[in-house]
């Protein structure tokens, strides 16, 4: 029982890990939400060459990149893939009339914790002219007295900045000639306290929008990680729908040799297959789970395993019905093979074909008994008869226009020959009633196995989560230790028990 419990726990653990960590879908019809983000730049070129640079999303905490495309007819494109900042540069010798450039990226939710920038050095305090220098030092001293760490220091600064009536020192920065927004005032004050700080720009992925505004957040480093704050509200942390686009104060788009007419970012929500998104999420996290899974095999091989991996499920059904229920059958795994044949022929047609071939074959088997053949020649003769019967049924069905009869070739002929042989022996030794009972039991198990193996959810699980077969193995081992009464025996001995 310990081995069975270990196998069950291992299978369920791997299943839960793949679902929770990478989002592998439990159901085949599950879809996930992705965002298509498009940046459009319109440029009016001059008489000479034109060069346009645009910031690209690089480090996106909470989101992963699925795919991206650049659309720029006639332009040369160079993407500078720096570790902490990506930039796309389009160039053309003669542009002519106004030109449009596009960047399109597909992003999905991902619980990654990417750092937006490397661990920084402590900055030198800024040197300002008076009276701004004195005001800066006094604000830093006051805030330092009211805070305990970098997070509380930053929050206190933002609370002061958002006060409708700021104190005199802060009013110099808010209402004075520097004309700085709240994000850059906060950046200035934090730098005065020698706190590493930078601005981050991004868009909110909330609703479909043709012109999503670029929002600015600030990030302060506490020595271990970046802490994010909204300078307009003072709230800490990045919103769950915020896509970090770039860091620093560089412009979103710049043009050399032309005039920037317009730049806008559009966002649109789409639904995609959860399975394809889970594979991309696994690749983003550097996991090789997809590379070493059945999904990496060629399509034709995957189709084969979609059937083979259902055989253990059918075998478990046989164990359950024989050891717990007490259903009798011919052979051990013959019903599973018949159930697989039913998957191709459909249940009703397969049932009629199986009964017909076994019935006619049994008639010939009784005739062979009169010839007193040895075992191996007799089995060979029965096999030949079964093959001939299958061929005759296929030809007659084709002539009658019954296409279902053509699928009789999918039945395992050797197994059918063995069923005929076993059924004839039981018929002779224990009577026709027992032979019919074993035959009906075999068909009943095959039908139940067919119905269970035909559940689309199970077929999906064994391919996407083959580790669940460890659960089936554990349950099979557990049932193998069961030595109690079977359900049919309870009915058989109910009078003795009462």
Coordinates of C-alpha atoms in Angstrom, one line a residue:
X1 CA 0.0 0.0 0.0
X2 CA 2.9 2.4 0.6
X3 CA 4.1 2.0 -3.0
X4 CA 0.5 2.7 -4.2
X5 CA 0.2 5.8 -2.1
X6 CA 3.6 7.1 -3.3
X7 CA 2.7 6.6 -6.9
X8 CA -0.7 8.3 -6.4
X9 CA 0.9 11.2 -4.6
X10 CA 3.6 11.6 -7.2
X11 CA 1.2 11.6 -10.1
X12 CA -1.2 14.1 -8.5
X13 CA 1.8 16.2 -7.4
X14 CA 3.1 16.5 -10.9
X15 CA -0.4 17.2 -12.2
X16 CA -0.9 20.0 -9.7
X17 CA 2.6 21.5 -10.4
X18 CA 2.0 21.7 -14.1
X19 CA -1.4 23.3 -13.6
X20 CA -0.4 25.8 -11.0
X21 CA 3.0 26.8 -12.2
X22 CA 2.5 26.9 -16.0
X23 CA -1.3 27.0 -16.4
X24 CA -1.7 23.7 -18.3
X25 CA -5.4 23.4 -19.0
X26 CA -7.4 20.7 -17.3
X27 CA -10.1 20.8 -20.0
X28 CA -9.3 20.8 -23.8
X29 CA -11.7 23.7 -24.4
X30 CA -10.1 26.1 -21.9
X31 CA -8.9 29.4 -23.3
X32 CA -6.7 32.1 -21.8
X33 CA -6.6 35.9 -22.1
X34 CA -3.8 37.6 -24.0
X35 CA -3.3 41.2 -25.0
X36 CA -2.3 42.4 -28.4
X37 CA -0.4 45.6 -27.9
X38 CA 0.3 47.7 -31.0
X39 CA 2.4 50.8 -31.3
X40 CA 1.8 53.0 -34.3
X41 CA 4.2 55.8 -35.3
X42 CA 3.5 58.3 -38.2
X43 CA 6.5 60.3 -39.4
X44 CA 6.7 63.1 -42.0
X45 CA 10.2 62.7 -43.6
X46 CA 12.5 65.4 -44.7
X47 CA 14.4 65.6 -48.0
X48 CA 17.3 63.2 -46.8
X49 CA 17.5 60.0 -45.0
X50 CA 15.2 59.1 -42.1
X51 CA 15.9 57.2 -38.9
X52 CA 13.2 56.5 -36.3
X53 CA 13.9 54.9 -32.9
X54 CA 11.2 53.5 -30.5
X55 CA 11.5 52.0 -27.1
X56 CA 10.4 48.3 -26.8
X57 CA 9.1 46.4 -23.8
X58 CA 12.0 44.5 -22.2
X59 CA 11.4 43.6 -18.6
X60 CA 7.7 43.1 -18.0
X61 CA 6.9 42.0 -14.4
X62 CA 3.6 40.1 -14.4
X63 CA 3.6 39.5 -18.2
X64 CA 5.3 37.4 -20.7
X65 CA 5.9 37.9 -24.4
X66 CA 4.3 35.4 -26.7
X67 CA 5.0 36.9 -30.1
X68 CA 6.0 40.1 -31.7
X69 CA 6.1 41.6 -35.2
X70 CA 7.4 44.7 -36.9
X71 CA 5.7 46.2 -39.9
X72 CA 7.7 48.8 -41.8
X73 CA 7.5 48.6 -45.6
X74 CA 10.7 49.7 -47.3
X75 CA 12.6 50.4 -44.0
X76 CA 15.6 48.6 -42.7
X77 CA 15.1 47.4 -39.1
X78 CA 17.6 46.9 -36.3
X79 CA 16.6 45.8 -32.9
X80 CA 19.1 46.5 -30.1
X81 CA 18.5 43.7 -27.6
X82 CA 20.2 45.0 -24.6
X83 CA 19.6 43.0 -21.4
X84 CA 17.7 45.9 -19.7
X85 CA 16.5 48.0 -22.5
X86 CA 15.4 47.1 -26.0
X87 CA 15.2 49.6 -28.9
X88 CA 13.9 49.3 -32.4
X89 CA 15.5 51.5 -35.1
X90 CA 14.0 51.9 -38.6
X91 CA 16.1 53.6 -41.3
X92 CA 15.5 54.5 -45.0
X93 CA 17.5 56.5 -47.5
X94 CA 14.6 58.2 -49.2
X95 CA 11.2 58.1 -47.5
X96 CA 9.1 60.3 -49.8
X97 CA 5.7 61.0 -48.3
X98 CA 4.4 60.4 -44.7
X99 CA 5.3 56.9 -43.5
X100 CA 3.8 54.7 -40.8
X101 CA 5.6 52.2 -38.7
X102 CA 4.1 49.5 -36.5
X103 CA 5.2 47.3 -33.6
X104 CA 2.8 44.5 -32.4
X105 CA 3.4 42.3 -29.4
X106 CA 1.2 39.6 -27.8
X107 CA 1.5 39.5 -24.0
X108 CA 0.0 37.1 -21.5
X109 CA -0.3 37.1 -17.7
X110 CA 2.6 35.4 -16.0
X111 CA 3.6 35.4 -12.4
X112 CA 7.2 36.2 -13.1
X113 CA 9.1 38.6 -10.9
X114 CA 11.5 40.1 -13.4
X115 CA 13.6 42.9 -12.2
X116 CA 13.2 46.0 -14.4
X117 CA 16.9 47.1 -14.0
X118 CA 20.1 45.7 -12.5
X119 CA 21.1 46.3 -8.9
X120 CA 22.0 50.0 -8.8
X121 CA 24.8 52.0 -7.1
X122 CA 23.8 54.6 -4.5
X123 CA 23.5 57.9 -6.4
X124 CA 25.2 61.1 -5.5
X125 CA 22.9 63.8 -4.1
X126 CA 21.9 66.3 -6.8
X127 CA 23.4 69.8 -6.7
X128 CA 20.8 72.5 -7.1
X129 CA 21.0 76.3 -7.0
X130 CA 19.6 78.1 -4.0
X131 CA 17.0 78.2 -2.6
X132 CA 16.2 74.7 -4.0
X133 CA 19.3 73.0 -2.5
X134 CA 18.4 74.1 1.0
X135 CA 14.8 73.2 0.5
X136 CA 15.8 69.7 -0.7
X137 CA 18.0 69.0 2.3
X138 CA 15.3 70.2 4.8
X139 CA 12.6 68.0 3.1
X140 CA 14.9 65.0 3.1
X141 CA 15.8 65.5 6.8
X142 CA 12.1 65.9 7.8
X143 CA 11.0 62.8 5.8
X144 CA 13.9 60.7 7.2
X145 CA 12.7 61.5 10.8
X146 CA 9.2 60.2 9.9
X147 CA 10.2 57.0 8.1
X148 CA 11.9 53.7 9.0
X149 CA 13.0 52.4 5.7
X150 CA 13.1 53.1 2.0
X151 CA 9.5 52.0 1.4
X152 CA 8.1 54.3 4.2
X153 CA 10.4 57.1 3.1
X154 CA 9.1 57.0 -0.5
X155 CA 5.5 56.8 0.7
X156 CA 6.0 59.8 2.9
X157 CA 7.4 61.8 0.1
X158 CA 4.5 60.9 -2.2
X159 CA 2.0 61.8 0.5
X160 CA 3.6 65.2 0.8
X161 CA 3.6 65.6 -2.9
X162 CA -0.1 64.9 -3.2
X163 CA -1.1 67.3 -0.4
X164 CA -3.3 70.0 -1.9
X165 CA -1.5 72.6 0.2
X166 CA 2.2 71.6 0.3
X167 CA 4.6 73.1 2.8
X168 CA 6.8 76.0 1.7
X169 CA 9.9 73.9 0.9
X170 CA 7.9 71.4 -1.2
X171 CA 6.0 74.3 -2.9
X172 CA 9.2 75.5 -4.4
X173 CA 9.4 72.3 -6.4
X174 CA 5.6 71.8 -7.1
X175 CA 4.8 75.4 -8.0
X176 CA 8.2 76.8 -8.7
X177 CA 10.0 77.5 -12.0
X178 CA 11.4 73.9 -12.3
X179 CA 8.1 72.8 -13.9
X180 CA 8.6 69.1 -12.9
X181 CA 5.8 66.6 -12.6
X182 CA 5.3 64.6 -9.5
X183 CA 7.3 61.6 -10.7
X184 CA 10.4 63.6 -11.3
X185 CA 10.0 65.6 -8.1
X186 CA 9.8 62.4 -6.2
X187 CA 12.9 61.1 -8.1
X188 CA 14.8 64.3 -7.2
X189 CA 13.9 64.0 -3.5
X190 CA 14.8 60.3 -3.3
X191 CA 18.1 61.0 -5.0
X192 CA 18.7 63.7 -2.4
X193 CA 18.5 60.9 0.2
X194 CA 20.8 58.7 -1.9
X195 CA 18.1 56.2 -2.7
X196 CA 18.4 54.5 -6.1
X197 CA 15.3 55.5 -8.0
X198 CA 14.2 55.5 -11.6
X199 CA 11.0 56.2 -13.6
X200 CA 9.2 53.5 -15.5
X201 CA 6.7 54.0 -18.3
X202 CA 4.0 51.7 -19.4
X203 CA 0.3 51.2 -20.3
X204 CA -2.7 49.7 -18.5
X205 CA -4.1 46.5 -20.1
X206 CA -7.7 47.0 -18.9
X207 CA -10.1 47.6 -21.8
X208 CA -9.7 47.6 -25.5
X209 CA -8.3 51.0 -26.4
X210 CA -7.1 52.7 -29.6
X211 CA -5.0 55.3 -27.8
X212 CA -3.9 53.9 -24.4
X213 CA -2.2 56.6 -22.4
X214 CA 1.4 56.1 -21.2
X215 CA 1.6 56.2 -17.4
X216 CA 4.6 56.9 -15.3
X217 CA 5.5 55.0 -12.1
X218 CA 8.6 55.3 -9.9
X219 CA 10.8 52.5 -8.6
X220 CA 13.0 52.7 -5.6
X221 CA 15.6 50.0 -4.7
X222 CA 15.8 49.0 -1.1
X223 CA 19.0 47.0 -1.5
X224 CA 17.3 43.7 -2.3
X225 CA 14.5 44.5 -4.8
X226 CA 12.7 47.3 -6.7
X227 CA 9.7 48.8 -5.0
X228 CA 7.1 50.4 -7.2
X229 CA 4.9 53.5 -6.4
X230 CA 2.3 55.5 -8.2
X231 CA 3.4 59.2 -8.0
X232 CA -0.2 60.4 -8.6
X233 CA -1.8 58.5 -5.7
X234 CA 1.1 57.3 -3.5
X235 CA 0.0 53.7 -3.8
X236 CA 2.7 51.1 -3.6
X237 CA 3.1 48.2 -6.1
X238 CA 2.4 47.9 -9.8
X239 CA -1.2 47.3 -10.8
X240 CA -1.9 43.8 -12.1
X241 CA -2.8 45.2 -15.5
X242 CA 0.2 47.5 -15.9
X243 CA 2.6 46.5 -18.7
X244 CA 6.1 48.0 -18.1
X245 CA 7.3 49.4 -21.5
X246 CA 10.6 51.1 -20.8
X247 CA 12.6 52.7 -17.9
X248 CA 14.2 56.0 -17.7
X249 CA 13.4 59.4 -19.2
X250 CA 14.2 58.6 -22.8
X251 CA 11.4 59.6 -25.2
X252 CA 9.1 56.8 -26.4
X253 CA 9.8 57.7 -30.1
X254 CA 12.5 59.9 -31.6
X255 CA 13.0 60.8 -35.3
X256 CA 16.1 62.0 -37.1
X257 CA 15.7 63.5 -40.6
X258 CA 11.9 63.9 -40.2
X259 CA 9.1 65.2 -38.1
X260 CA 7.1 63.0 -35.7
X261 CA 3.5 63.4 -36.6
X262 CA 1.8 61.0 -34.2
X263 CA 2.5 58.0 -31.9
X264 CA -0.1 56.0 -30.2
X265 CA -0.5 52.6 -28.4
X266 CA -3.5 50.4 -28.9
X267 CA -4.4 47.4 -26.8
X268 CA -6.9 44.6 -27.5
X269 CA -7.9 41.6 -25.5
X270 CA -8.0 38.2 -27.2
X271 CA -8.7 34.6 -26.2
X272 CA -6.2 31.8 -27.2
X273 CA -5.7 28.2 -26.4
X274 CA -4.6 27.7 -22.8
X275 CA -2.3 24.8 -23.9
X276 CA -0.3 26.8 -26.4
X277 CA 0.0 29.6 -23.8
X278 CA 1.1 27.1 -21.1
X279 CA 3.9 25.9 -23.4
X280 CA 5.1 29.4 -23.9
X281 CA 5.0 30.2 -20.2
X282 CA 7.1 27.1 -19.5
X283 CA 9.7 28.2 -22.1
X284 CA 9.7 31.7 -20.5
X285 CA 10.6 30.2 -17.1
X286 CA 13.3 28.1 -18.7
X287 CA 11.5 24.8 -18.1
X288 CA 12.1 21.9 -20.5
X289 CA 8.9 20.1 -19.5
X290 CA 7.4 20.6 -23.0
X291 CA 10.6 19.5 -24.7
X292 CA 10.5 16.2 -22.9
X293 CA 6.8 15.6 -23.2
X294 CA 4.6 13.8 -25.7
X295 CA 3.7 17.2 -27.2
X296 CA 7.2 17.4 -28.7
X297 CA 6.7 14.3 -30.8
X298 CA 5.7 14.4 -34.4
X299 CA 1.9 14.7 -35.0
X300 CA 1.5 11.2 -36.4
X301 CA 3.3 9.7 -33.4
X302 CA 1.2 11.8 -31.0
X303 CA -1.9 10.3 -32.6
X304 CA -0.6 6.8 -31.9
X305 CA 0.0 7.6 -28.3
X306 CA -3.4 9.2 -27.9
X307 CA -4.7 5.6 -28.4
X308 CA -2.0 3.7 -26.6
X309 CA -2.2 5.8 -23.4
X310 CA -5.8 4.8 -23.1
X311 CA -5.0 1.1 -22.8
X312 CA -3.9 1.4 -19.1
X313 CA -7.2 3.0 -18.3
X314 CA -9.0 0.1 -20.0
X315 CA -6.8 -2.3 -18.1
X316 CA -7.8 -0.6 -14.8
X317 CA -11.5 -1.0 -15.7
X318 CA -10.9 -4.7 -16.2
X319 CA -9.1 -5.0 -12.8
X320 CA -12.0 -3.2 -11.2
X321 CA -14.8 -5.2 -12.8
X322 CA -13.1 -8.6 -12.3
X323 CA -11.5 -8.2 -8.8
X324 CA -14.2 -6.0 -7.2
X325 CA -17.4 -6.6 -9.1
X326 CA -16.6 -10.2 -10.2
X327 CA -17.5 -10.1 -13.9
X328 CA -16.3 -13.1 -15.8
X329 CA -14.6 -12.8 -19.2
X330 CA -12.5 -14.6 -21.8
X331 CA -8.8 -13.7 -21.5
X332 CA -7.3 -10.9 -19.4
X333 CA -7.0 -8.0 -21.7
X334 CA -9.1 -9.1 -24.7
X335 CA -11.9 -6.7 -23.7
X336 CA -9.5 -3.8 -23.9
X337 CA -8.6 -4.7 -27.5
X338 CA -12.2 -5.1 -28.4
X339 CA -12.9 -1.7 -26.8
X340 CA -10.2 -0.1 -28.9
X341 CA -11.8 -1.7 -32.0
X342 CA -15.2 -0.2 -30.9
X343 CA -13.5 3.3 -31.0
X344 CA -13.0 2.9 -34.7
X345 CA -16.2 1.0 -35.6
X346 CA -18.6 2.8 -33.3
X347 CA -20.3 0.8 -30.5
X348 CA -23.4 -0.6 -32.2
X349 CA -21.7 -1.6 -35.5
X350 CA -18.7 -3.1 -33.6
X351 CA -21.0 -5.1 -31.3
X352 CA -22.9 -6.6 -34.2
X353 CA -19.8 -7.4 -36.1
X354 CA -18.1 -9.0 -33.1
X355 CA -21.1 -11.2 -32.3
X356 CA -21.5 -12.2 -36.0
X357 CA -17.9 -13.3 -36.4
X358 CA -17.7 -15.1 -33.1
X359 CA -21.0 -16.8 -33.7
X360 CA -20.1 -18.0 -37.2
X361 CA -16.6 -18.9 -36.1
X362 CA -17.9 -20.9 -33.2
X363 CA -19.9 -23.0 -35.6
X364 CA -16.8 -23.8 -37.7
X365 CA -14.9 -24.5 -34.5
X366 CA -17.5 -27.2 -33.4
X367 CA -17.0 -28.8 -36.9
X368 CA -13.2 -28.8 -36.5
X369 CA -13.7 -30.7 -33.2
X370 CA -15.0 -33.7 -35.1
X371 CA -11.8 -33.8 -37.1
X372 CA -9.8 -34.3 -33.8
X373 CA -7.0 -31.9 -34.8
X374 CA -4.1 -31.1 -32.5
X375 CA -4.1 -27.8 -30.6
X376 CA -1.8 -25.7 -32.8
X377 CA -3.3 -26.8 -36.1
X378 CA -6.7 -26.2 -34.7
X379 CA -5.9 -22.7 -33.6
X380 CA -4.3 -21.9 -36.9
X381 CA -7.4 -23.2 -38.7
X382 CA -9.7 -21.0 -36.5
X383 CA -7.5 -18.0 -37.2
X384 CA -7.7 -18.6 -41.0
X385 CA -11.5 -19.0 -40.7
X386 CA -11.7 -15.7 -38.8
X387 CA -9.6 -13.9 -41.5
X388 CA -11.8 -15.3 -44.2
X389 CA -15.0 -14.3 -42.3
X390 CA -13.7 -10.8 -41.9
X391 CA -13.0 -10.5 -45.6
X392 CA -16.4 -11.9 -46.5
X393 CA -18.2 -9.5 -44.2
X394 CA -16.2 -6.6 -45.7
X395 CA -17.1 -7.5 -49.3
X396 CA -20.8 -8.2 -48.6
X397 CA -21.0 -4.9 -46.6
X398 CA -19.4 -3.0 -49.4
X399 CA -21.8 -4.4 -51.9
X400 CA -24.8 -3.6 -49.7
X401 CA -23.5 -0.1 -49.1
X402 CA -23.1 -0.6 -45.4
X403 CA -19.8 1.2 -44.7
X404 CA -19.7 0.2 -41.1
X405 CA -19.0 -3.4 -42.2
X406 CA -15.7 -2.4 -43.7
X407 CA -14.3 -1.5 -40.3
X408 CA -14.4 -5.2 -39.3
X409 CA -10.7 -5.4 -40.4
X410 CA -9.9 -3.3 -37.3
X411 CA -10.8 -6.1 -34.9
X412 CA -7.8 -8.1 -33.5
X413 CA -8.1 -11.3 -35.4
X414 CA -5.8 -13.3 -33.2
X415 CA -7.7 -12.3 -30.1
X416 CA -11.1 -13.2 -31.7
X417 CA -9.6 -16.6 -32.7
X418 CA -8.6 -17.2 -29.1
X419 CA -12.1 -16.1 -27.9
X420 CA -13.7 -18.7 -30.2
X421 CA -11.3 -21.4 -29.0
X422 CA -11.8 -20.6 -25.3
X423 CA -15.6 -20.3 -25.7
X424 CA -15.8 -23.7 -27.4
X425 CA -13.8 -25.3 -24.6
X426 CA -15.9 -23.8 -21.9
X427 CA -19.0 -24.8 -23.9
X428 CA -17.8 -28.4 -23.9
X429 CA -16.5 -28.6 -20.3
X430 CA -19.0 -26.5 -18.4
X431 CA -22.0 -26.2 -20.7
X432 CA -23.4 -23.5 -23.0
X433 CA -24.7 -21.4 -20.1
X434 CA -21.3 -20.7 -18.7
X435 CA -19.9 -20.1 -22.1
X436 CA -22.6 -17.5 -22.9
X437 CA -22.1 -15.9 -19.5
X438 CA -18.3 -15.5 -20.1
X439 CA -19.0 -14.2 -23.5
X440 CA -21.6 -11.6 -22.3
X441 CA -19.2 -10.6 -19.5
X442 CA -16.4 -10.0 -22.0
X443 CA -18.6 -7.9 -24.1
X444 CA -19.9 -6.0 -21.1
X445 CA -16.4 -5.2 -19.9
X446 CA -15.4 -4.1 -23.5
X447 CA -18.5 -1.8 -23.7
X448 CA -17.8 -0.2 -20.3
X449 CA -14.1 0.2 -21.2
X450 CA -15.1 1.7 -24.5
X451 CA -17.4 4.2 -22.8
X452 CA -14.8 5.2 -20.3
X453 CA -12.0 5.4 -22.8
X454 CA -14.3 7.5 -25.1
X455 CA -14.6 10.3 -22.5
X456 CA -12.8 13.2 -24.2
X457 CA -11.5 14.5 -20.8
X458 CA -9.7 11.3 -20.1
X459 CA -8.1 11.3 -23.6
X460 CA -6.9 14.8 -23.0
X461 CA -5.5 14.0 -19.5
X462 CA -3.4 11.0 -20.7
X463 CA -1.7 13.1 -23.4
X464 CA -1.2 16.4 -21.6
X465 CA -0.8 14.9 -18.1
X466 CA 0.6 11.4 -18.7
X467 CA 1.9 11.4 -15.1
X468 CA -1.8 10.7 -14.1
X469 CA -1.1 7.1 -15.3
X470 CA 1.0 6.8 -12.1
X471 CA -2.3 7.4 -10.3
X472 CA -3.9 4.6 -12.3
X473 CA -0.9 2.4 -11.6
X474 CA -1.2 3.1 -7.8
X475 CA -4.9 2.3 -7.8
X476 CA -4.2 -0.9 -9.7
X477 CA -1.6 -2.0 -7.2
X478 CA -4.0 -1.2 -4.4
X479 CA -6.8 -3.3 -5.9
X480 CA -4.3 -6.1 -6.5
X481 CA -4.1 -6.5 -2.7
X482 CA -7.9 -6.7 -2.3
X483 CA -8.9 -10.3 -1.3
X484 CA -12.4 -9.6 0.0
X485 CA -15.8 -10.5 -1.4
X486 CA -16.8 -9.5 -4.9
X487 CA -20.1 -7.9 -5.5
X488 CA -21.4 -10.9 -7.5
X489 CA -20.4 -13.2 -4.6
X490 CA -22.5 -11.1 -2.2
X491 CA -25.6 -11.8 -4.3
X492 CA -24.6 -15.4 -4.7
X493 CA -24.3 -16.1 -1.0
X494 CA -26.9 -13.6 0.3
X495 CA -29.1 -16.5 1.6
X496 CA -26.2 -18.0 3.5
X497 CA -25.3 -14.6 5.0
X498 CA -28.9 -14.0 6.0

